[in-house]
CSV table of C-alpha atoms and ligand atoms in Angstrom, one decimal:
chain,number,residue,atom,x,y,z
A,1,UNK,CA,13.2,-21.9,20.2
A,2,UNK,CA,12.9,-23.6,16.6
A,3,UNK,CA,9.9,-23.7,15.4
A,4,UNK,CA,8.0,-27.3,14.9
A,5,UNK,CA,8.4,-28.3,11.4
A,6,UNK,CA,5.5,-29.8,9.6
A,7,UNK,CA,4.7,-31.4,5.8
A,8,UNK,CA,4.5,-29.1,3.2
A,9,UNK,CA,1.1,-29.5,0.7
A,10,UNK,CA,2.2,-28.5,-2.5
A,11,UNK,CA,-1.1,-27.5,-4.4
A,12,UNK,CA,-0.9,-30.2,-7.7
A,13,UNK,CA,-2.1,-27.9,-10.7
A,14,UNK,CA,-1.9,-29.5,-14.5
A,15,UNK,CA,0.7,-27.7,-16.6
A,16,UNK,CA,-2.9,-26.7,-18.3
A,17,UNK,CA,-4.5,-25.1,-14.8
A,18,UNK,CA,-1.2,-23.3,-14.3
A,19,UNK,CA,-0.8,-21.8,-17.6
A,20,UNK,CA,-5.0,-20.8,-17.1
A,21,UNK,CA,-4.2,-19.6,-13.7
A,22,UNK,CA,-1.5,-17.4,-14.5
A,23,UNK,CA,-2.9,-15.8,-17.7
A,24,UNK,CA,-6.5,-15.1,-15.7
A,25,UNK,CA,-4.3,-13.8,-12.4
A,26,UNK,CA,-2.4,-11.4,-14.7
A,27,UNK,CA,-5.2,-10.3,-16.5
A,28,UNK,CA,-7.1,-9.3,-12.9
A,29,UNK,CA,-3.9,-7.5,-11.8
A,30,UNK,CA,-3.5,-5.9,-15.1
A,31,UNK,CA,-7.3,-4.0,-14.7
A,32,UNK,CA,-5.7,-2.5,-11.6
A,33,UNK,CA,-5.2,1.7,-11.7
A,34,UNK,CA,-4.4,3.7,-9.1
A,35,UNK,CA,-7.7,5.8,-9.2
A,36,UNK,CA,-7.6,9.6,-7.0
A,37,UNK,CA,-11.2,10.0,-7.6
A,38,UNK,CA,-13.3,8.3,-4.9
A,39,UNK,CA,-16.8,7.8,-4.4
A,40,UNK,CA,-18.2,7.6,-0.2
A,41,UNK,CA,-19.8,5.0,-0.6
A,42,UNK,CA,-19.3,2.8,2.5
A,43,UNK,CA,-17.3,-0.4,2.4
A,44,UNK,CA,-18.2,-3.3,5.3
A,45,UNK,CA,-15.5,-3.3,7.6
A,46,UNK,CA,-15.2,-6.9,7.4
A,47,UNK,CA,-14.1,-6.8,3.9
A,48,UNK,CA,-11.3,-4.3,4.7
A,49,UNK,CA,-10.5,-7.1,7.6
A,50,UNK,CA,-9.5,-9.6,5.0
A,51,UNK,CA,-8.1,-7.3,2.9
A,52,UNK,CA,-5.3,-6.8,6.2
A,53,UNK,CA,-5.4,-10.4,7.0
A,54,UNK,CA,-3.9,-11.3,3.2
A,55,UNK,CA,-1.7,-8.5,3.4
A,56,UNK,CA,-0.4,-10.1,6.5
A,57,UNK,CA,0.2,-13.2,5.1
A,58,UNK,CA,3.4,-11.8,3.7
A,59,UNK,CA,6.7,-12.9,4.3
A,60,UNK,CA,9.1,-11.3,6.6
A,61,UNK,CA,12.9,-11.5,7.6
A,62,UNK,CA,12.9,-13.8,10.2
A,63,UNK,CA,9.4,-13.7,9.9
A,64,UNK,CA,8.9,-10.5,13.0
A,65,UNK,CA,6.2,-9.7,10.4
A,66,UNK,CA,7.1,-5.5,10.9
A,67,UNK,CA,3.7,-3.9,10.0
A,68,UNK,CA,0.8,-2.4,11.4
A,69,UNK,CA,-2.1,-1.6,9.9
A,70,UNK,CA,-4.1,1.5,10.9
A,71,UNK,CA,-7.6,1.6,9.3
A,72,UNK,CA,-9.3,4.5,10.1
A,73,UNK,CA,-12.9,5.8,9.1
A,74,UNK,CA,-13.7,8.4,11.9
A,75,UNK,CA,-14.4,11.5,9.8
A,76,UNK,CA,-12.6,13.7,12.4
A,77,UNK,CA,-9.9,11.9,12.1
A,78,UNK,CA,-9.9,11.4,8.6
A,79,UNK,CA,-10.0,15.2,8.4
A,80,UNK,CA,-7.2,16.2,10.8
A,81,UNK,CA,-5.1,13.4,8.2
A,82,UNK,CA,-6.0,15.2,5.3
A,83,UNK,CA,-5.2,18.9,6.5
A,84,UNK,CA,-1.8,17.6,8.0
A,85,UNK,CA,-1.2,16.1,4.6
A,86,UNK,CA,-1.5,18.9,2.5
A,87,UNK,CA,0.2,21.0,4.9
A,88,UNK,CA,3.1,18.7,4.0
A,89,UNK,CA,2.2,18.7,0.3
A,90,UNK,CA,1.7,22.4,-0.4
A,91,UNK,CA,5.4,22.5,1.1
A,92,UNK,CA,6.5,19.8,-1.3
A,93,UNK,CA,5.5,20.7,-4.2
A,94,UNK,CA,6.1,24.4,-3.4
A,95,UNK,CA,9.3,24.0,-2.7
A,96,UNK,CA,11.1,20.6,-1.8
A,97,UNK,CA,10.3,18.7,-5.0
A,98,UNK,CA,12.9,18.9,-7.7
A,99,UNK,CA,11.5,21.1,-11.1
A,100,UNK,CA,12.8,17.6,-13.0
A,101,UNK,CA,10.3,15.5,-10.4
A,102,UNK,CA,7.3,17.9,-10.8
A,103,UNK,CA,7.8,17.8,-14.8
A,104,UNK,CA,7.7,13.6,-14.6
A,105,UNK,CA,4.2,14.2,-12.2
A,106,UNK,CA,2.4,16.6,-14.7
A,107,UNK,CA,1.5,14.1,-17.4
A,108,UNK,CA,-0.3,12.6,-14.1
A,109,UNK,CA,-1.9,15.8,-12.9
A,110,UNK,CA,-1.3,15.5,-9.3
A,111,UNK,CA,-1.6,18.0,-7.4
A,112,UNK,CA,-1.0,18.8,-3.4
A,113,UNK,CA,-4.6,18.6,-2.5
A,114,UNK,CA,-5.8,15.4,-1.6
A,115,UNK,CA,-9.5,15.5,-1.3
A,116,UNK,CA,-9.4,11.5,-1.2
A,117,UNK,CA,-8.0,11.8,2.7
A,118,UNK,CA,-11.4,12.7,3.8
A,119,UNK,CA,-13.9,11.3,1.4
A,120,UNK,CA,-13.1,7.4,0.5
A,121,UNK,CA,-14.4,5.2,3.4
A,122,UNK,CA,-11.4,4.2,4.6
A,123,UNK,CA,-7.7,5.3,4.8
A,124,UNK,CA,-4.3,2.7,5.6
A,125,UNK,CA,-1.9,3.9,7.5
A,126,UNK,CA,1.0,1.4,7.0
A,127,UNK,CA,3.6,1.8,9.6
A,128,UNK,CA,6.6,0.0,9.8
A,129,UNK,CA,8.0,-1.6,13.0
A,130,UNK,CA,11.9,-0.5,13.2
A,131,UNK,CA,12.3,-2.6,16.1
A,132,UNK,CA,10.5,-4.6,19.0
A,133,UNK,CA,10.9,-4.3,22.6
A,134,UNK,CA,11.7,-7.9,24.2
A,135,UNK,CA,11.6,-8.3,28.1
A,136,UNK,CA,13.2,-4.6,28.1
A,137,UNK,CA,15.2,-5.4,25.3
A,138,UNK,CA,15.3,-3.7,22.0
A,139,UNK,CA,15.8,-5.9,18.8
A,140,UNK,CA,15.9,-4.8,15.7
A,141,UNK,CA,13.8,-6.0,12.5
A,142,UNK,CA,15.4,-7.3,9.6
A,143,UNK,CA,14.9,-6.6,6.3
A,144,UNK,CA,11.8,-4.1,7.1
A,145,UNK,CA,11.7,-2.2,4.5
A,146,UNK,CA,11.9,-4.9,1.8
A,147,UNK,CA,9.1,-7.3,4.4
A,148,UNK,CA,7.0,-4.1,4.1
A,149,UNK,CA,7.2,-3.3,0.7
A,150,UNK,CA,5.8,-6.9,-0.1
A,151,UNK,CA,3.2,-6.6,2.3
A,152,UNK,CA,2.0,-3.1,0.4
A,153,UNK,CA,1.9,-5.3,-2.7
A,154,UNK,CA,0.1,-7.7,-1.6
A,155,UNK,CA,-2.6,-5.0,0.6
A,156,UNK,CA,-3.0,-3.2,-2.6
A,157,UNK,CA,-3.5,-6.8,-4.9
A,158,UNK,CA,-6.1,-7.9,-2.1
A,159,UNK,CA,-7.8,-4.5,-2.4
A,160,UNK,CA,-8.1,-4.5,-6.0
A,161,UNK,CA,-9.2,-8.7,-5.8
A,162,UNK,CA,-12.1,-7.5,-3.7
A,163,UNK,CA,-13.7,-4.8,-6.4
A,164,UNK,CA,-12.5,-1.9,-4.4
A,165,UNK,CA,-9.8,0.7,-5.6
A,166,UNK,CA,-7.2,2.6,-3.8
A,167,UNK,CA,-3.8,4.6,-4.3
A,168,UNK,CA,-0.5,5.1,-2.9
A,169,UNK,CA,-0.1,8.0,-1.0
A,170,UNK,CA,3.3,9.2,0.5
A,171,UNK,CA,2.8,12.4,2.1
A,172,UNK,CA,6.4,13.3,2.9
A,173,UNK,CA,7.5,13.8,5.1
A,174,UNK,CA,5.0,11.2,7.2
A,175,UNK,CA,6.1,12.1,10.8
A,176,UNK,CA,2.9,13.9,11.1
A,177,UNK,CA,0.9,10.5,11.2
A,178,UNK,CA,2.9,8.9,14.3
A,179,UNK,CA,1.7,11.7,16.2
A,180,UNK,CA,-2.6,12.2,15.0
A,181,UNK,CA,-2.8,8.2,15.1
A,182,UNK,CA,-0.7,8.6,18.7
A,183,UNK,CA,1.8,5.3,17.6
A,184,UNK,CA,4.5,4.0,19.4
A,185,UNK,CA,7.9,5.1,18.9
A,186,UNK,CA,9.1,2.2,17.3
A,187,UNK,CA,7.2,2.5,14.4
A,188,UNK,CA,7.5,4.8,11.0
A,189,UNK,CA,4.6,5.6,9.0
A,190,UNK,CA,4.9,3.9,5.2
A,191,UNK,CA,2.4,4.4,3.0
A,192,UNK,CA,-1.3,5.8,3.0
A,193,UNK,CA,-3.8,4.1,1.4
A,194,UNK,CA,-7.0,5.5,0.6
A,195,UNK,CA,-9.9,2.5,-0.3
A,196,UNK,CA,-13.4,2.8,-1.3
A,197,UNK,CA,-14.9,2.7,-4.9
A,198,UNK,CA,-14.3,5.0,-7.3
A,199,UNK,CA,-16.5,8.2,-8.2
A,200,UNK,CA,-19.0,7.7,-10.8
A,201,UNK,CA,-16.9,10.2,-12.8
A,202,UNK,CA,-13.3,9.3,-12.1
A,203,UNK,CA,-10.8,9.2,-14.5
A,204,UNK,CA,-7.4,7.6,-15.2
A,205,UNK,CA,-4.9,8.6,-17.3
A,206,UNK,CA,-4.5,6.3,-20.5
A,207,UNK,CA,-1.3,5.2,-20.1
A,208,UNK,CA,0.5,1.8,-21.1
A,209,UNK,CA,2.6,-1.1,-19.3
A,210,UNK,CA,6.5,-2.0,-20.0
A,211,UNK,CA,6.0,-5.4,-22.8
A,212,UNK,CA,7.6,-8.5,-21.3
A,213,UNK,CA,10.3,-8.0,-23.4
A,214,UNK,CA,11.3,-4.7,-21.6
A,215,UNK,CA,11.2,-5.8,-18.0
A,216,UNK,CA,12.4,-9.3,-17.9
A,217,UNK,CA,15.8,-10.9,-19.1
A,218,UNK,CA,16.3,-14.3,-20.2
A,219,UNK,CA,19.4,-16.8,-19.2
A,220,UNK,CA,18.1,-20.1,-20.0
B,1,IYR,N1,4.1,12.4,-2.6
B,1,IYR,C1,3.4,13.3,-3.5
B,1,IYR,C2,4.0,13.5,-4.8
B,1,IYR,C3,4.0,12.3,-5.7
B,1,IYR,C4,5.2,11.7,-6.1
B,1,IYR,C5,5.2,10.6,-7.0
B,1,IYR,I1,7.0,9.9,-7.5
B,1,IYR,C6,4.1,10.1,-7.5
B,1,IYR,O1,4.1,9.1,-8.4
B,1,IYR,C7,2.9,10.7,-7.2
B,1,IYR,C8,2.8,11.8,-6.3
B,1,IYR,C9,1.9,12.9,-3.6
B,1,IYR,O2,1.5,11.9,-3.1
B,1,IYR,O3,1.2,13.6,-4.3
Protein backbone atom coordinates (compact mmCIF):
# COMPACT_ATOMS: atom_id res chain seq x y z
CA UNK A 1 0.00 0.00 0.00
CA UNK A 2 1.59 3.56 -0.98
CA UNK A 3 1.66 5.65 1.45
CA UNK A 4 -0.66 9.06 1.28
CA UNK A 5 1.48 11.78 0.11
CA UNK A 6 1.17 15.14 1.68
CA UNK A 7 2.82 19.01 1.22
CA UNK A 8 6.15 19.33 2.33
CA UNK A 9 6.84 22.68 4.83
CA UNK A 10 10.08 23.66 4.10
CA UNK A 11 11.22 25.77 7.26
CA UNK A 12 12.12 29.45 5.45
CA UNK A 13 15.46 30.53 7.39
CA UNK A 14 17.43 33.91 6.08
CA UNK A 15 20.78 33.01 4.60
CA UNK A 16 21.68 35.06 8.07
CA UNK A 17 19.53 32.46 10.50
CA UNK A 18 21.13 29.61 8.67
CA UNK A 19 24.67 30.69 8.81
CA UNK A 20 23.73 31.52 12.95
CA UNK A 21 22.05 28.25 13.15
CA UNK A 22 24.73 26.17 11.84
CA UNK A 23 27.74 27.89 13.60
CA UNK A 24 25.67 27.75 17.18
CA UNK A 25 24.51 23.79 16.27
CA UNK A 26 28.25 23.01 15.66
CA UNK A 27 29.45 24.75 18.46
CA UNK A 28 26.81 22.62 20.93
CA UNK A 29 27.95 19.29 19.19
CA UNK A 30 31.48 20.31 19.34
CA UNK A 31 31.31 20.56 23.63
CA UNK A 32 30.30 16.92 23.28
CA UNK A 33 33.01 14.13 24.94
CA UNK A 34 32.53 10.83 25.55
CA UNK A 35 32.87 11.03 29.39
CA UNK A 36 33.57 7.14 31.41
CA UNK A 37 33.27 8.84 34.66
CA UNK A 38 29.66 9.08 35.82
CA UNK A 39 28.01 10.52 38.61
CA UNK A 40 24.25 8.56 40.07
CA UNK A 41 22.60 11.17 40.08
CA UNK A 42 19.07 10.28 38.81
CA UNK A 43 17.85 11.46 35.49
CA UNK A 44 13.70 11.75 35.04
CA UNK A 45 12.67 9.03 32.91
CA UNK A 46 10.73 11.32 30.78
CA UNK A 47 13.80 13.03 29.63
CA UNK A 48 15.39 9.76 28.58
CA UNK A 49 11.81 9.23 26.72
CA UNK A 50 12.48 12.06 24.37
CA UNK A 51 15.87 11.45 24.11
CA UNK A 52 14.45 7.74 22.23
CA UNK A 53 11.67 9.56 20.62
CA UNK A 54 14.41 11.95 18.53
CA UNK A 55 16.53 9.14 18.09
CA UNK A 56 13.56 7.48 16.40
CA UNK A 57 13.00 10.04 14.23
CA UNK A 58 15.75 8.74 12.08
CA UNK A 59 15.56 7.54 8.73
CA UNK A 60 15.47 4.05 7.67
CA UNK A 61 15.70 1.89 4.38
CA UNK A 62 12.27 1.64 3.47
CA UNK A 63 11.60 3.26 6.48
CA UNK A 64 11.05 -0.50 8.79
CA UNK A 65 12.74 1.80 11.32
CA UNK A 66 15.16 -1.44 12.71
CA UNK A 67 15.85 -0.41 16.34
CA UNK A 68 14.83 -1.04 19.68
CA UNK A 69 15.70 0.71 22.46
CA UNK A 70 16.22 -1.02 25.91
CA UNK A 71 16.49 1.49 28.77
CA UNK A 72 17.19 -0.07 31.71
CA UNK A 73 17.70 1.31 35.43
CA UNK A 74 16.95 -1.78 37.69
CA UNK A 75 20.16 -2.01 39.64
CA UNK A 76 19.99 -5.93 39.42
CA UNK A 77 19.88 -5.75 36.19
CA UNK A 78 22.29 -3.15 35.62
CA UNK A 79 24.63 -5.39 37.62
CA UNK A 80 24.24 -8.72 35.91
CA UNK A 81 25.09 -6.22 32.50
CA UNK A 82 28.06 -5.05 33.89
CA UNK A 83 29.59 -8.47 35.25
CA UNK A 84 28.70 -10.09 31.81
CA UNK A 85 30.42 -7.21 30.18
CA UNK A 86 33.67 -7.47 31.74
CA UNK A 87 33.61 -11.06 31.49
CA UNK A 88 33.71 -10.27 27.79
CA UNK A 89 36.21 -7.47 28.25
CA UNK A 90 38.82 -9.09 30.45
CA UNK A 91 38.75 -11.79 27.50
CA UNK A 92 39.28 -9.04 24.95
CA UNK A 93 41.70 -7.24 26.07
CA UNK A 94 43.49 -10.28 27.47
CA UNK A 95 43.59 -11.91 24.57
CA UNK A 96 41.38 -11.17 21.42
CA UNK A 97 42.48 -7.54 20.79
CA UNK A 98 45.33 -7.03 18.46
CA UNK A 99 48.81 -5.52 20.43
CA UNK A 100 48.53 -2.73 17.43
CA UNK A 101 44.57 -2.01 18.74
CA UNK A 102 45.52 -1.92 22.45
CA UNK A 103 48.55 0.50 21.67
CA UNK A 104 45.89 3.01 19.67
CA UNK A 105 43.47 2.61 23.22
CA UNK A 106 46.25 3.51 25.70
CA UNK A 107 46.57 7.20 25.02
CA UNK A 108 42.69 6.79 26.00
CA UNK A 109 43.30 4.76 29.19
CA UNK A 110 40.52 2.28 28.79
CA UNK A 111 40.55 -0.44 30.48
CA UNK A 112 38.14 -3.78 30.73
CA UNK A 113 36.38 -2.61 33.78
CA UNK A 114 33.47 -0.74 33.28
CA UNK A 115 32.23 0.57 36.50
CA UNK A 116 29.78 2.99 34.39
CA UNK A 117 27.46 -0.31 33.73
CA UNK A 118 26.25 -0.16 37.20
CA UNK A 119 26.51 3.28 38.40
CA UNK A 120 25.12 5.98 35.65
CA UNK A 121 21.24 5.99 35.90
CA UNK A 122 20.53 4.55 32.99
CA UNK A 123 22.02 2.19 30.38
CA UNK A 124 20.84 1.76 26.23
CA UNK A 125 20.80 -1.26 24.93
CA UNK A 126 20.52 -0.55 21.05
CA UNK A 127 19.48 -3.71 19.25
CA UNK A 128 19.09 -4.02 15.78
CA UNK A 129 16.15 -5.67 14.05
CA UNK A 130 17.70 -8.17 11.25
CA UNK A 131 14.39 -8.97 10.13
CA UNK A 132 10.53 -8.77 10.88
CA UNK A 133 8.14 -11.53 11.07
CA UNK A 134 4.98 -10.63 8.64
CA UNK A 135 1.77 -12.87 8.89
CA UNK A 136 4.45 -15.89 9.38
CA UNK A 137 6.60 -14.52 7.03
CA UNK A 138 10.17 -13.43 7.53
CA UNK A 139 11.34 -10.19 5.75
CA UNK A 140 14.39 -8.88 5.96
CA UNK A 141 15.49 -5.15 6.86
CA UNK A 142 17.31 -3.07 4.58
CA UNK A 143 20.11 -1.16 5.04
CA UNK A 144 20.12 -1.92 9.03
CA UNK A 145 23.12 -1.33 9.88
CA UNK A 146 23.66 2.07 8.10
CA UNK A 147 19.47 3.02 9.54
CA UNK A 148 21.09 2.12 12.89
CA UNK A 149 24.15 3.77 12.84
CA UNK A 150 22.28 7.12 12.15
CA UNK A 151 19.91 6.49 14.75
CA UNK A 152 23.06 6.15 17.38
CA UNK A 153 24.04 9.48 16.08
CA UNK A 154 21.26 11.12 16.54
CA UNK A 155 20.44 9.16 20.40
CA UNK A 156 23.89 10.25 21.36
CA UNK A 157 23.28 14.21 19.75
CA UNK A 158 19.80 14.18 21.75
CA UNK A 159 21.64 13.02 24.87
CA UNK A 160 24.22 15.52 24.78
CA UNK A 161 21.25 18.44 23.68
CA UNK A 162 19.57 17.56 26.88
CA UNK A 163 22.82 18.36 29.43
CA UNK A 164 23.31 14.73 30.07
CA UNK A 165 26.56 12.79 28.92
CA UNK A 166 27.03 9.26 27.75
CA UNK A 167 29.61 6.89 25.85
CA UNK A 168 29.73 4.20 23.39
CA UNK A 169 30.15 0.99 24.70
CA UNK A 170 30.67 -2.19 22.46
CA UNK A 171 31.26 -5.05 24.73
CA UNK A 172 32.18 -7.62 22.14
CA UNK A 173 31.15 -9.84 21.59
CA UNK A 174 27.30 -8.59 22.68
CA UNK A 175 25.45 -11.95 22.50
CA UNK A 176 25.38 -11.89 26.19
CA UNK A 177 22.75 -8.95 26.13
CA UNK A 178 20.01 -10.79 23.86
CA UNK A 179 19.91 -13.30 26.47
CA UNK A 180 19.95 -11.03 30.32
CA UNK A 181 17.42 -8.44 28.44
CA UNK A 182 15.53 -11.94 27.19
CA UNK A 183 15.11 -10.25 23.31
CA UNK A 184 13.65 -11.79 20.47
CA UNK A 185 15.61 -13.66 18.05
CA UNK A 186 15.46 -11.31 15.41
CA UNK A 187 17.31 -8.79 16.94
CA UNK A 188 21.32 -8.16 17.57
CA UNK A 189 22.50 -6.05 20.27
CA UNK A 190 24.39 -2.65 18.81
CA UNK A 191 25.71 -0.46 21.11
CA UNK A 192 25.47 0.25 24.99
CA UNK A 193 25.02 3.50 26.08
CA UNK A 194 25.49 4.50 29.46
CA UNK A 195 23.59 8.18 30.42
CA UNK A 196 23.55 10.15 33.42
CA UNK A 197 25.87 13.23 34.38
CA UNK A 198 29.22 13.11 34.78
CA UNK A 199 31.19 12.70 38.29
CA UNK A 200 32.08 15.77 39.92
CA UNK A 201 35.69 14.65 39.22
CA UNK A 202 35.65 13.13 35.68
CA UNK A 203 38.09 13.68 33.33
CA UNK A 204 38.53 13.68 29.50
CA UNK A 205 41.50 13.34 27.69
CA UNK A 206 42.61 16.66 25.89
CA UNK A 207 42.50 15.72 22.62
CA UNK A 208 41.74 17.66 19.30
CA UNK A 209 39.20 17.43 16.21
CA UNK A 210 40.32 16.82 12.36
CA UNK A 211 40.24 20.98 10.81
CA UNK A 212 37.74 21.21 7.98
CA UNK A 213 40.33 21.07 5.76
CA UNK A 214 41.25 17.39 6.70
CA UNK A 215 37.82 15.83 6.58
CA UNK A 216 36.04 17.40 3.74
CA UNK A 217 36.92 17.68 -0.08
CA UNK A 218 35.83 20.30 -2.34
CA UNK A 219 34.41 19.84 -6.15
CA UNK A 220 32.72 23.04 -6.76
N1 LIG B 1 35.19 -2.47 23.18
C1 LIG B 1 36.17 -2.15 24.16
C2 LIG B 1 37.45 -1.65 23.58
C3 LIG B 1 37.40 -0.33 22.91
C4 LIG B 1 37.65 -0.26 21.56
C5 LIG B 1 37.70 0.95 20.93
I1 LIG B 1 38.19 1.00 18.97
C6 LIG B 1 37.49 2.13 21.63
O1 LIG B 1 37.53 3.36 20.99
C7 LIG B 1 37.26 2.07 22.99
C8 LIG B 1 37.20 0.83 23.64
C9 LIG B 1 35.61 -1.20 25.23
O2 LIG B 1 34.46 -0.76 25.08
O3 LIG B 1 36.32 -0.91 26.18
Amino acid sequence: MAYKFVPFKQKKLTEEEQLKNSETFYQALDERRSVREFSDKPVPKEVIENIIKAAGTAPSGAHKQPWTFCVISNPALKTEVRKAAEEEEKVSYGSRMSERWKADLEPLGTTWEKPFIEIAPYIIVVFKRAHETVEGEKRNNYYVNESIGIACGMLISAIHNAGLVTLTHTPSPMNFLTKILNRPENERAYLLLPIGYAADDAEVPDLQRKELDEIMVSYD
